[in-house]
Short mmCIF file of C-alpha atoms in Angstrom, two decimals:
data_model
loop_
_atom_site.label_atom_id
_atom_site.label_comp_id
_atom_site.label_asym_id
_atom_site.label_seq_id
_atom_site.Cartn_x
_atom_site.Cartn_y
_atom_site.Cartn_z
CA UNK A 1 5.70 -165.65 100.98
CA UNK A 2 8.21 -167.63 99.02
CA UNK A 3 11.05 -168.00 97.56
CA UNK A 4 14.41 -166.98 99.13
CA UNK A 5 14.91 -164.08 102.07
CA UNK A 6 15.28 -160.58 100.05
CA UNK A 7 18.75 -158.53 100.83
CA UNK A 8 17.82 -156.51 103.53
CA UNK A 9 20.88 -154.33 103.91
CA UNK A 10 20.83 -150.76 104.82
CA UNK A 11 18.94 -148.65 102.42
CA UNK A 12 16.30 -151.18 102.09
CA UNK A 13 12.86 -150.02 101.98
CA UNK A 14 9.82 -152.73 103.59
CA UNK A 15 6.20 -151.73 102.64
CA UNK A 16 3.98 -153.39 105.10
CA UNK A 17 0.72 -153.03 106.99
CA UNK A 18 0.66 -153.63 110.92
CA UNK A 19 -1.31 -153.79 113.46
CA UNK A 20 -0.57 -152.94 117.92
CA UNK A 21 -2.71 -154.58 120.39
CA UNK A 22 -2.45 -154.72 123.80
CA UNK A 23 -1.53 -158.26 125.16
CA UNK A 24 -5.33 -159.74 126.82
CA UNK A 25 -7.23 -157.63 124.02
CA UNK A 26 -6.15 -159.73 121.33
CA UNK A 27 -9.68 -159.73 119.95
CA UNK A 28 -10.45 -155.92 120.90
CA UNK A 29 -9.86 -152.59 119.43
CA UNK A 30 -6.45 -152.20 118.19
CA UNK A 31 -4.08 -148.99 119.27
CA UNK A 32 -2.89 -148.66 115.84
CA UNK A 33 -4.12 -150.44 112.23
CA UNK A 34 -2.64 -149.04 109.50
CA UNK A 35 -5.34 -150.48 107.29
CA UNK A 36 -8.07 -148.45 108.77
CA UNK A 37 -6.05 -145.46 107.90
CA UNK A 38 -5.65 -146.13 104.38
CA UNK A 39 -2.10 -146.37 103.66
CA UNK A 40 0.99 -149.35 104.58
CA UNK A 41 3.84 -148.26 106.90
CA UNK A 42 7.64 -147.93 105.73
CA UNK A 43 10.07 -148.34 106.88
CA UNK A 44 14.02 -148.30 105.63
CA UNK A 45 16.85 -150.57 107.46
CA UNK A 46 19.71 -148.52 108.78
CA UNK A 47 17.70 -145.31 109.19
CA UNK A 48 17.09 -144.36 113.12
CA UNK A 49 14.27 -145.94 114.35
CA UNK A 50 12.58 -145.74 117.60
CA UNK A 51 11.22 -149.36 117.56
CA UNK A 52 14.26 -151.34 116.26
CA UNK A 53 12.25 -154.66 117.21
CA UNK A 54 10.46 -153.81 113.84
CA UNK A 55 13.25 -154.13 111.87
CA UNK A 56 14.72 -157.12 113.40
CA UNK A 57 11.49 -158.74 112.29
CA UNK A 58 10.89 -157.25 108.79
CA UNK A 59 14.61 -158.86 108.32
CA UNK A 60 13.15 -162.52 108.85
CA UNK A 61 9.98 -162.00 106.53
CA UNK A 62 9.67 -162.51 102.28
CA UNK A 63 6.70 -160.35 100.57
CA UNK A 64 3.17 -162.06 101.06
CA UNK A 65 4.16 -163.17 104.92
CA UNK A 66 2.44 -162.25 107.98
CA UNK A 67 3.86 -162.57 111.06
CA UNK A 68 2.39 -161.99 114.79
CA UNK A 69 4.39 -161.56 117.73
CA UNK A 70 4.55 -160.74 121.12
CA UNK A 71 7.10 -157.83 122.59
CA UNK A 72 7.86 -157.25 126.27
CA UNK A 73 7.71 -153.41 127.87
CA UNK A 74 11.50 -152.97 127.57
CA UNK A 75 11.40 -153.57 123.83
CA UNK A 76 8.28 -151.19 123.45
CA UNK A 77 8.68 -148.42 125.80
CA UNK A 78 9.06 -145.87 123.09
CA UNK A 79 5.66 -146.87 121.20
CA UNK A 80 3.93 -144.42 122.74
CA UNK A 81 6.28 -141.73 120.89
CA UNK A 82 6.79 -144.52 117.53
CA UNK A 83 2.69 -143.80 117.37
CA UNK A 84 2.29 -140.67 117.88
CA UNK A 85 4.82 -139.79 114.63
CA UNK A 86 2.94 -142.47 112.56
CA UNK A 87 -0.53 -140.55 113.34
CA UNK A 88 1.10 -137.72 112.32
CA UNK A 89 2.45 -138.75 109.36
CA UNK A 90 -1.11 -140.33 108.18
CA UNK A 91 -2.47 -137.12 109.07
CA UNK A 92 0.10 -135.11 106.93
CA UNK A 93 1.65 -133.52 110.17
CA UNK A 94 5.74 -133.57 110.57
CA UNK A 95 6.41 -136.69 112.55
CA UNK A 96 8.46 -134.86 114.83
CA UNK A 97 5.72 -132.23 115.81
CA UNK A 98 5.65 -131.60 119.62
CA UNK A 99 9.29 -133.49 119.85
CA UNK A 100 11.97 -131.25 118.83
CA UNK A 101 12.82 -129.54 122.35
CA UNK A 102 12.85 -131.85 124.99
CA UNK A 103 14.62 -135.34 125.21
CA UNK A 104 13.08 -138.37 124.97
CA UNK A 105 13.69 -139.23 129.12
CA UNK A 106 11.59 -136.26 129.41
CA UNK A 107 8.98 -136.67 127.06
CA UNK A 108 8.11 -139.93 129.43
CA UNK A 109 7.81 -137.88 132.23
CA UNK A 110 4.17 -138.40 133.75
CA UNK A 111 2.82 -134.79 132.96
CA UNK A 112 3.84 -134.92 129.62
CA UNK A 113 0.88 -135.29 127.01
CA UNK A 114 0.72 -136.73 123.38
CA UNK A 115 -2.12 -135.67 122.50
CA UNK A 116 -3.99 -138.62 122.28
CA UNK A 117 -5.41 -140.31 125.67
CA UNK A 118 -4.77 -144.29 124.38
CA UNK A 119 -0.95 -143.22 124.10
CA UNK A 120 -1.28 -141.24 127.36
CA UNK A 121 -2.30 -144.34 129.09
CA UNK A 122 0.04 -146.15 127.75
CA UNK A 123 2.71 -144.17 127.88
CA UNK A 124 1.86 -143.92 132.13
CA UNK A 125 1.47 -147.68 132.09
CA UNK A 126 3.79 -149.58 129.84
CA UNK A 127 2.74 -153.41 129.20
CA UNK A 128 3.48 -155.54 126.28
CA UNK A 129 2.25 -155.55 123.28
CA UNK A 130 1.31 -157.17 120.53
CA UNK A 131 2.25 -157.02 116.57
CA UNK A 132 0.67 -157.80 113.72
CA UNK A 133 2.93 -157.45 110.48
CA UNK A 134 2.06 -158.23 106.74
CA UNK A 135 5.10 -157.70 104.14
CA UNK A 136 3.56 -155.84 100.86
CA UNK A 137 6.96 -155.46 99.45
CA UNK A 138 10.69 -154.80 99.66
CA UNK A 139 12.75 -152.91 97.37
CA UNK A 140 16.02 -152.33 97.50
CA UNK A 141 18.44 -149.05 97.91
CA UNK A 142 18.30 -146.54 95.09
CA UNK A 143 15.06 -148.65 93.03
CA UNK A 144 12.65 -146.14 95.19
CA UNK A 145 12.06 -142.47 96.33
CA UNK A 146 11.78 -142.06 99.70
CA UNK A 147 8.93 -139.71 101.75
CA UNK A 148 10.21 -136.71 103.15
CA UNK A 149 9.81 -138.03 106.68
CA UNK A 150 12.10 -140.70 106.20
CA UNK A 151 14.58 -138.42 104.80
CA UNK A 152 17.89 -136.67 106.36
CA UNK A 153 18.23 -133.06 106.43
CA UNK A 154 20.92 -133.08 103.46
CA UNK A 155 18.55 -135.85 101.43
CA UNK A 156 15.73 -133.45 101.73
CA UNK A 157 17.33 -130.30 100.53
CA UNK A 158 18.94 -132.64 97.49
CA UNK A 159 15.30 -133.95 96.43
CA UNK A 160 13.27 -130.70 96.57
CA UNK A 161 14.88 -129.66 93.04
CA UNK A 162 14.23 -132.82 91.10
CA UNK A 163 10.57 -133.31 92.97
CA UNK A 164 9.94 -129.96 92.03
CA UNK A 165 10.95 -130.73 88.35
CA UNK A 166 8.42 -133.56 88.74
CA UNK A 167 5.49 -131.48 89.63
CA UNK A 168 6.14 -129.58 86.66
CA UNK A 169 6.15 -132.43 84.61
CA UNK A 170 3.10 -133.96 85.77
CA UNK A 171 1.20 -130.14 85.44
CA UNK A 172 2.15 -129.95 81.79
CA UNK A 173 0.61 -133.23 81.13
CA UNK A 174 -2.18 -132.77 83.10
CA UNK A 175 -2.13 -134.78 85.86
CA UNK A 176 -2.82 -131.79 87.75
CA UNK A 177 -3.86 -133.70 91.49
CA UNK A 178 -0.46 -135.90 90.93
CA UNK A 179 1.55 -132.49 90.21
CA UNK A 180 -0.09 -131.01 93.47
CA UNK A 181 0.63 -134.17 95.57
CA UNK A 182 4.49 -133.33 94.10
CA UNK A 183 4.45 -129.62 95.13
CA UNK A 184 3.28 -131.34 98.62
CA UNK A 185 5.67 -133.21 99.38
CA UNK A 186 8.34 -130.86 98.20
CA UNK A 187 7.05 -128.61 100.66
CA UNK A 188 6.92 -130.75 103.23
CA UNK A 189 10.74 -131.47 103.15
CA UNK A 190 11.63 -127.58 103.54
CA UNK A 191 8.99 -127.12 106.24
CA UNK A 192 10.68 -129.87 108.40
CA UNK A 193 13.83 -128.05 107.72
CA UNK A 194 12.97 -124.31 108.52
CA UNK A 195 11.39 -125.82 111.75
CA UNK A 196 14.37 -126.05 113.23
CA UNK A 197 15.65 -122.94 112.27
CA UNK A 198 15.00 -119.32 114.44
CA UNK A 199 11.72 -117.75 112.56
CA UNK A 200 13.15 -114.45 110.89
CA UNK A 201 16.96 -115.77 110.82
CA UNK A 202 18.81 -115.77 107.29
CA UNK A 203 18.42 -119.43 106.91
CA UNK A 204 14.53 -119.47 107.64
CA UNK A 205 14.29 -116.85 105.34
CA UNK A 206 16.42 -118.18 102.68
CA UNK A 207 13.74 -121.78 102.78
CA UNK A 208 10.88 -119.53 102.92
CA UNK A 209 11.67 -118.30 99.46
CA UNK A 210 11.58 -121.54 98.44
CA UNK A 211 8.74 -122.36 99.99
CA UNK A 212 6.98 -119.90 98.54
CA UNK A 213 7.45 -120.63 94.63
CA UNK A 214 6.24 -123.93 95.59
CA UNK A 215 3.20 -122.85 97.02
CA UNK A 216 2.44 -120.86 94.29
CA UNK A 217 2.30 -123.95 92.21
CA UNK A 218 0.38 -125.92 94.61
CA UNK A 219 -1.97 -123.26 94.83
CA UNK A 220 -2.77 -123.01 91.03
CA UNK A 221 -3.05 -127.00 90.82
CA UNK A 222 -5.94 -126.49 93.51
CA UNK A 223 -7.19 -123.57 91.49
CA UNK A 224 -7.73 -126.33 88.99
CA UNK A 225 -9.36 -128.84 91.13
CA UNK A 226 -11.77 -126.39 92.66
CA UNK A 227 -10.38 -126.38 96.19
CA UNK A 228 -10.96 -122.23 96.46
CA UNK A 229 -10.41 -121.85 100.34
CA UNK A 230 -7.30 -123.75 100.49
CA UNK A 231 -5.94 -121.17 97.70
CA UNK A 232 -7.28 -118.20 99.73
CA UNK A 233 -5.21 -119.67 102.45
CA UNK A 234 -2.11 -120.29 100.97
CA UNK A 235 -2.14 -117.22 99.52
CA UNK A 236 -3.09 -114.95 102.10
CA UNK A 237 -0.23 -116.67 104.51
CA UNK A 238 2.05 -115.74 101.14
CA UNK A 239 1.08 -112.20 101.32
CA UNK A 240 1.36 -111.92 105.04
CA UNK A 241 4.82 -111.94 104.26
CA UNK A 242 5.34 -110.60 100.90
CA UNK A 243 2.95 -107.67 100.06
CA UNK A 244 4.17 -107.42 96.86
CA UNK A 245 3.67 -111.37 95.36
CA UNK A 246 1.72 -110.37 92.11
CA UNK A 247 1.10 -113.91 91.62
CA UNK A 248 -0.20 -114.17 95.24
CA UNK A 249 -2.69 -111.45 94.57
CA UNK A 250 -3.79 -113.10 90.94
CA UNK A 251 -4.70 -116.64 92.83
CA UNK A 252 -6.12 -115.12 95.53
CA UNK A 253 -8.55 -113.38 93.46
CA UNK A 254 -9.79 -115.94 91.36
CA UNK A 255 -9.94 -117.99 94.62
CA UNK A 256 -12.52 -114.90 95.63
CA UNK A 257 -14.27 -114.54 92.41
CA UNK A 258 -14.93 -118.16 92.03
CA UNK A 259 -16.55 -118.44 95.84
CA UNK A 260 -18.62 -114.73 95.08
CA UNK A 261 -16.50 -112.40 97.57
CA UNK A 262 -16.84 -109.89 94.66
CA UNK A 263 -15.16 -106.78 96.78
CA UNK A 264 -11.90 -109.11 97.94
CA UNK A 265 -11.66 -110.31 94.31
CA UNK A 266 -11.68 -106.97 92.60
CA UNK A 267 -9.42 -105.43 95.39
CA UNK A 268 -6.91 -108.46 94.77
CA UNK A 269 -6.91 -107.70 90.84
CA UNK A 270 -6.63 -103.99 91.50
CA UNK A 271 -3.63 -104.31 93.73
CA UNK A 272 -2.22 -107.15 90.67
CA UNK A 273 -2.29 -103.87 87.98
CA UNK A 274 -0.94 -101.55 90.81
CA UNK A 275 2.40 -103.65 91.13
CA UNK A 276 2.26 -105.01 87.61
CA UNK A 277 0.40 -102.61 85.17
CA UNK A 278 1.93 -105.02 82.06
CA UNK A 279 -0.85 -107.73 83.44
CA UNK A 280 -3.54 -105.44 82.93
CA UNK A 281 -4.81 -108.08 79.85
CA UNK A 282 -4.67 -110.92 82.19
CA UNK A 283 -6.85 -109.10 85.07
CA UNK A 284 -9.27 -107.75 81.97
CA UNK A 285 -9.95 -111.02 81.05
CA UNK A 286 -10.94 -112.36 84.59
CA UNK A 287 -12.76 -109.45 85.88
CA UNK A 288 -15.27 -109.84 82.27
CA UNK A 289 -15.51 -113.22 83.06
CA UNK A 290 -16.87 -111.82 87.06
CA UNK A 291 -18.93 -109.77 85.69
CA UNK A 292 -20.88 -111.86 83.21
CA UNK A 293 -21.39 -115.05 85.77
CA UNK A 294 -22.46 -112.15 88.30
CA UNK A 295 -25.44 -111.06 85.48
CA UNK A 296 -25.94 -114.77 84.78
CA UNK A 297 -26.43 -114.91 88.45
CA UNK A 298 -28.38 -112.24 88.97
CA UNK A 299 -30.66 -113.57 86.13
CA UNK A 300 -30.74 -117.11 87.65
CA UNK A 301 -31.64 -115.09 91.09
CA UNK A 302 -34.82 -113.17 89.58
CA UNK A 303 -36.35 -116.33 87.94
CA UNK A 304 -36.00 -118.16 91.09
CA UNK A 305 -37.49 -115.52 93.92
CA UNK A 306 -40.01 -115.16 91.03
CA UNK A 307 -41.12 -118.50 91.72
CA UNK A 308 -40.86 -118.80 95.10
CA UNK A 309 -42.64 -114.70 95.52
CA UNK A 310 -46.01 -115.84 92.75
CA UNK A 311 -47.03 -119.51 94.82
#
């Protein structure tokens, strides 16, 4: 790196990639490498962080450095926990999952598992460790959006409006896998939230009917990119809950028709005119469009056990 140290006050936001090794296995596998996983780490100064040694670092470093360094068990205890929310995070899962009830004393306690037997281990034996840090960038408070994870309750409930509006955006111009990825993350930030509320009480309630809006649109953008069974997922959660979503029922069944359940599909579109009869154009136009790939099918179907039935 060069140049002079960026302004790494509160708010600041440092991109970078990192790597954990245990101290003696300098040259083994790492415990962590964000690399393999496909995507840097971030983290934003001021914001509660269970490795703090991290940021003390990142504060020292200009974009373009690397940096190793060596930490001793009293300054890592926690990475155990630190990893297990930064798996979870690459995997899509809420950071927090599997942390919410019990303290952190406890979550150390020798019969408690994380899920993954490396952190286990560790998390029995604590040693030092050893980091490997490269600065991709730094950008400073308010030039950036920030992930859902990283945000606070009230910053979440504040950015699902304008990400949704950004969804929508994207959708109309038809960037239809960015618009999902929008709808996703928008998502994400009310799921964190109704976790910690009672299932059934007002105020899950009250974010489930965001929620579900959101899904809706999520589910059409995969409707586009021809990911069927993760509509007839979405959708069928939707209508666990809601019997009467029309627009539930309508996804659902071109999920259906487009993987060949023929019965669910028509049963979807039949319940879509039973709730609203004003759609009955719409549902028209899709069940013509089953039947004639169904003929086209059944034509394709003849030619080929034709074949196969005169060898």
């Amino acid at each position: 790196g060069t140049g002079p140290l960026p302004d790494f006050r509160d708010g600041t936001k440092a991109t970078f990639h990192y790597r954990t090794l245990r101290v003696g296995d300098e040259e083994g596998t790492p415990l962590d490498d964000s690399r393999a996983r496909g995507k840097p780490m971030e983290l934003i100064a001021g914001k509660k962080f269970k490795l703090p040694v991290w940021e003390a670092v990142l504060r020292t470093m200009r974009p373009g450095e690397r940096a190793r360094f060596r930490c001793d068990v009293k300054h890592v205890v926690l990475y155990p926990l630190v990893s297990k929310s930064l798996r979870n995070i690459a995997a899509g899962k809420d950071p927090l999952e599997g942390q919410r009830h019990c303290c952190s004393i406890a979550q150390l306690h020798e019969h408690y598992s994380l899920g993954y037997p490396d952190l286990d281990e560790l998390q029995k034996n604590p040693q030092p460790l050893i980091f490997d840090i490269e600065v991709l960038k730094v950008e400073a408070p308010g030039s950036y959006q920030q992930d859902p994870w990283a945000m606070t309750d009230e910053e979440k409930l504040q950015a699902v409006p304008l990400i949704h509006k950004e969804g929508n955006e994207l959708y109309r111009e038809g960037k239809v896998p960015e618009a999902a990825a929008k709808y996703y993350d928008a998502i994400a930030c009310l799921k964190n939230l109704q976790m910690k509320e009672q299932p059934g009480s007002p105020d899950w309630i009250e974010l489930d009917q965001k929620i579900t809006p959101l899904l809706l649109n999520y589910c059409q953008c995969k409707l586009q990119c021809e990911e069927y069974y993760e509509v007839l997922d979405h959708c069928s959660s939707i209508l666990n809950k809601y019997e009467d979503n029309v627009k539930a029922y309508f996804k659902r069944g071109k999920a259906h028709a487009a993987v060949w359940n023929v019965a669910e599909a028509q049963a979807d579109f039949a319940k879509v005119l039973a709730l609203d009869p004003s759609l009955r154009p719409v549902v028209s136009k899709e069940l013509r469009s089953l039947d004639a790939r169904l003929r086209e099918k059944e034509a394709e179907d003849k030619i080929r056990f034709k074949g196969i039935f005169s060898q």
